[in-house]
Coordinates of C-alpha atoms and ligand atoms in Angstrom, one line a residue:
M153 CA -49.9 -7.2 4.1
N154 CA -49.1 -5.8 0.6
L155 CA -50.8 -7.5 -2.3
I156 CA -51.3 -7.3 -6.0
F157 CA -54.4 -8.7 -7.7
L158 CA -53.8 -9.7 -11.3
G159 CA -56.1 -11.1 -14.0
P160 CA -57.9 -10.3 -17.2
P161 CA -60.7 -7.8 -17.3
G162 CA -63.8 -9.4 -15.8
S163 CA -61.8 -11.9 -13.8
G164 CA -63.4 -10.6 -10.6
K165 CA -60.2 -9.0 -9.3
G166 CA -62.1 -5.7 -8.4
T167 CA -64.8 -7.6 -6.5
Q168 CA -62.3 -9.8 -4.7
A169 CA -60.0 -6.8 -3.9
K170 CA -62.9 -4.9 -2.4
R171 CA -64.1 -7.8 -0.3
I172 CA -60.7 -9.0 0.9
S173 CA -59.5 -5.5 1.7
Q174 CA -62.5 -5.0 3.9
K175 CA -62.0 -8.3 5.6
L176 CA -58.3 -7.8 6.2
G177 CA -58.4 -4.0 6.8
L178 CA -56.2 -3.2 3.8
L179 CA -56.5 -0.2 1.5
H180 CA -58.0 -1.1 -1.9
L181 CA -56.4 0.9 -4.6
S182 CA -58.0 0.5 -8.1
T183 CA -56.2 2.5 -10.8
G184 CA -59.3 2.0 -13.0
D185 CA -61.6 3.5 -10.3
L186 CA -59.1 6.4 -9.8
L187 CA -59.0 7.1 -13.5
R188 CA -62.8 6.9 -14.0
E189 CA -63.2 9.4 -11.1
A190 CA -60.6 11.7 -12.8
V191 CA -62.5 11.5 -16.1
K192 CA -65.8 12.2 -14.3
N193 CA -64.3 15.2 -12.6
G194 CA -62.6 16.5 -15.8
T195 CA -59.2 16.8 -14.1
E196 CA -55.9 17.1 -16.2
L197 CA -55.3 13.4 -15.6
G198 CA -58.9 12.5 -16.7
K199 CA -58.5 14.5 -19.9
K200 CA -55.3 12.8 -20.8
A201 CA -56.7 9.3 -19.9
K202 CA -60.2 9.5 -21.4
A203 CA -59.5 8.5 -25.1
F204 CA -57.2 5.6 -24.1
M205 CA -59.8 4.2 -21.7
E206 CA -62.7 4.5 -24.1
A207 CA -60.8 2.5 -26.7
G208 CA -59.8 -0.2 -24.2
N209 CA -56.1 0.7 -24.4
L210 CA -53.7 1.3 -21.6
V211 CA -53.1 4.8 -20.3
P212 CA -49.3 5.8 -20.7
D213 CA -47.1 4.3 -17.9
E214 CA -45.8 7.6 -16.6
L215 CA -49.3 8.9 -15.8
I216 CA -50.2 5.8 -13.7
I217 CA -46.8 5.5 -12.1
G218 CA -47.1 9.1 -11.0
L219 CA -50.5 8.3 -9.4
I220 CA -49.1 5.5 -7.3
E221 CA -46.0 7.5 -6.3
E222 CA -48.4 10.2 -5.0
K223 CA -50.3 7.7 -2.9
L224 CA -47.1 6.3 -1.5
A225 CA -45.6 9.7 -0.7
A226 CA -48.8 10.7 1.1
G227 CA -48.5 7.6 3.3
Q228 CA -51.8 6.2 2.1
L229 CA -50.3 2.7 1.6
D230 CA -48.6 2.5 5.0
G231 CA -51.3 0.3 6.6
G232 CA -51.1 -2.4 3.9
F233 CA -52.8 -2.5 0.5
I234 CA -54.3 -4.4 -2.4
L235 CA -53.3 -3.0 -5.8
D236 CA -56.1 -3.8 -8.3
G237 CA -55.3 -3.1 -12.0
F238 CA -51.7 -2.0 -11.3
P239 CA -49.1 -2.9 -12.5
R240 CA -50.3 -3.7 -16.0
T241 CA -47.0 -3.6 -17.9
I242 CA -43.4 -4.7 -17.2
P243 CA -42.2 -1.0 -16.9
Q244 CA -45.0 -0.5 -14.3
A245 CA -43.9 -3.6 -12.3
E246 CA -40.3 -2.4 -12.3
A247 CA -41.2 1.1 -11.3
L248 CA -43.4 -0.3 -8.5
K249 CA -40.5 -2.3 -7.2
E250 CA -38.3 0.7 -7.1
M251 CA -40.9 3.0 -5.6
L252 CA -41.7 0.5 -2.8
K253 CA -38.0 0.0 -2.1
K254 CA -37.6 3.8 -1.7
H255 CA -40.5 3.7 0.9
K256 CA -39.0 0.6 2.6
K257 CA -41.9 -1.6 1.5
S258 CA -42.3 -4.7 -0.7
I259 CA -45.0 -7.0 -2.2
D260 CA -45.9 -10.1 -0.2
R261 CA -48.0 -11.9 -2.8
S262 CA -49.3 -11.4 -6.3
I263 CA -52.6 -13.2 -6.7
L264 CA -53.6 -14.2 -10.3
L265 CA -57.3 -14.8 -10.8
S266 CA -57.5 -17.2 -13.8
V267 CA -60.6 -17.1 -16.0
S268 CA -61.2 -18.3 -19.5
D269 CA -61.8 -15.8 -22.4
E270 CA -65.4 -17.2 -22.8
E271 CA -66.2 -16.6 -19.2
V272 CA -64.7 -13.0 -19.4
I273 CA -66.9 -12.1 -22.3
K274 CA -70.0 -13.6 -20.6
R275 CA -69.3 -11.7 -17.4
L276 CA -68.6 -8.4 -18.9
S277 CA -71.7 -8.4 -21.1
G278 CA -73.7 -8.9 -17.8
R279 CA -71.8 -6.3 -15.8
F280 CA -73.6 -3.2 -14.5
Y281 CA -72.7 -0.6 -11.9
C282 CA -74.4 2.2 -9.9
P283 CA -73.2 5.6 -11.1
K284 CA -74.0 7.1 -7.6
C285 CA -72.4 4.6 -5.1
N286 CA -70.3 2.5 -7.5
A287 CA -71.9 -0.8 -6.3
G288 CA -71.3 -3.6 -8.9
Y289 CA -73.9 -6.1 -10.2
N290 CA -73.6 -9.1 -12.6
Y291 CA -76.5 -10.7 -14.5
P292 CA -77.4 -13.5 -13.8
M293 CA -75.0 -14.2 -10.8
Q294 CA -75.5 -11.0 -8.7
M295 CA -78.7 -9.4 -9.8
P296 CA -80.2 -6.4 -8.1
K297 CA -83.4 -6.9 -6.2
Q298 CA -85.3 -4.6 -8.6
D299 CA -84.3 -5.1 -12.3
G300 CA -82.0 -2.2 -13.4
R301 CA -81.9 -0.4 -10.1
C302 CA -79.3 -0.2 -7.4
D303 CA -80.1 -2.0 -4.1
F304 CA -78.6 0.7 -2.0
D305 CA -80.1 3.9 -3.5
G306 CA -82.4 2.9 -6.3
T307 CA -80.3 4.7 -9.0
E308 CA -80.6 3.4 -12.5
L309 CA -77.7 1.0 -13.3
R310 CA -75.3 1.6 -16.2
R311 CA -72.8 -0.3 -18.2
R312 CA -69.2 0.9 -18.4
P313 CA -68.6 2.2 -22.0
D314 CA -65.5 0.0 -22.2
D315 CA -67.7 -3.1 -21.5
E316 CA -69.2 -2.9 -25.0
E317 CA -68.3 -6.0 -27.1
D318 CA -65.7 -4.6 -29.5
V319 CA -63.9 -2.7 -26.7
V320 CA -63.9 -5.9 -24.6
K321 CA -62.2 -7.8 -27.4
N322 CA -59.5 -5.1 -27.5
R323 CA -59.0 -5.1 -23.7
L324 CA -58.5 -8.9 -23.8
E325 CA -55.8 -8.4 -26.6
V326 CA -54.2 -5.7 -24.6
Y327 CA -54.2 -7.9 -21.5
K328 CA -52.5 -10.8 -23.4
K329 CA -49.9 -8.6 -25.1
Q330 CA -49.0 -6.0 -22.5
T331 CA -50.1 -7.3 -19.1
S332 CA -49.7 -11.1 -19.1
P333 CA -45.8 -10.9 -19.2
I334 CA -46.0 -9.6 -15.6
I335 CA -47.3 -13.1 -14.6
N336 CA -43.9 -14.4 -15.4
Y337 CA -42.2 -11.5 -13.7
Y338 CA -43.9 -12.3 -10.4
Q339 CA -43.4 -16.0 -10.9
K340 CA -39.7 -15.4 -11.1
E341 CA -39.8 -13.4 -7.9
S342 CA -41.6 -16.4 -6.3
L343 CA -44.5 -14.1 -5.4
L344 CA -47.2 -15.4 -7.7
R345 CA -50.1 -17.6 -6.6
D346 CA -52.7 -18.7 -9.2
V347 CA -56.3 -19.0 -8.0
P348 CA -59.0 -20.3 -10.3
G349 CA -61.6 -17.5 -10.7
D350 CA -64.0 -19.4 -12.9
G351 CA -67.5 -20.6 -12.4
D352 CA -68.1 -21.0 -8.7
G353 CA -69.3 -17.6 -7.6
P354 CA -67.6 -14.8 -5.6
D355 CA -67.9 -16.5 -2.2
R356 CA -66.0 -19.6 -3.3
V357 CA -63.3 -17.6 -5.0
M358 CA -62.9 -15.4 -1.9
A359 CA -62.4 -18.5 0.2
R360 CA -59.7 -19.7 -2.1
V361 CA -57.9 -16.4 -2.0
L362 CA -58.0 -16.3 1.8
K363 CA -56.6 -19.8 1.9
V364 CA -53.7 -18.8 -0.2
L365 CA -53.0 -15.8 2.0
E366 CA -52.9 -18.0 5.1
E367 CA -49.3 -18.8 4.3
I368 CA -48.2 -15.2 4.9
A369 CA -50.7 -14.3 7.7
Ligands
AMP588 P1 -60.0 -1.4 -15.0 O1 -61.1 -0.8 -14.3 O2 -58.9 -1.9 -14.1 O3 -60.5 -2.4 -16.0 O4 -59.3 -0.2 -15.9 C1 -60.1 0.5 -16.8 C2 -59.2 1.2 -17.8 O5 -58.3 2.1 -17.1 C3 -58.2 0.3 -18.6 O6 -58.8 -0.3 -19.7 C4 -57.1 1.3 -18.9 O7 -57.5 2.1 -20.0 C5 -57.0 2.2 -17.7 N1 -56.1 1.6 -16.7 C6 -56.4 1.2 -15.4 N2 -55.2 0.8 -14.8 C7 -54.2 1.0 -15.6 C8 -52.8 0.8 -15.6 N3 -52.2 0.2 -14.5 N4 -52.1 1.1 -16.7 C9 -52.6 1.7 -17.8 N5 -53.9 1.9 -17.9 C10 -54.7 1.6 -16.9

């Protein structure tokens, strides 16, 4: 099964992509995680991406498209996948279609997690992660057992620099201008399914996504 998870920053697409990929045995590919790793390791890609990410802007298409092409060429997507955070522009969506065609693959569904702007801002201001194992937390919905410490290794939790309020506002603008046109793109291809991601907690949202996926199981 080959899936795309779409949605604004903070919609829960990373959380859902992680859970559902584990449940269905799919590869979870988050371009944001790959880029953060590249920045941390100071690679060429990381150096090129850093300033864009810190400002909440998109990294140039060709860098991201190259990253996905590498994964495809290495056969890492052969067992089925969830793309989380890619594509984010129409040129990326078009490039993905071509790349998949070249590798005799296609997308089965594009799942849109819909969440209001107010909820996004509320969630991102409560979002923390563990810099050691990358576990995610969200105050007050998913709090760690000990305030400010990771449940798995006790490391002090951090906020992503791009979760600061002014950067979040820009990320939402960028989403509306550059990413939301791909909703229409996948609607036209009859691949889009809209799942409400608001309010009810990650278990309920996961159940909704799995229900929608039953039609292609
Ligand atoms: P995310 O973790 O998905 O919110 O991504 C964090 C940041 O990485 C974004 O704000 C962008 O700067 C960059 N990024 C991730 N995926 C993409 C993409 N597909 N195209 C361009 N930039 C991206």
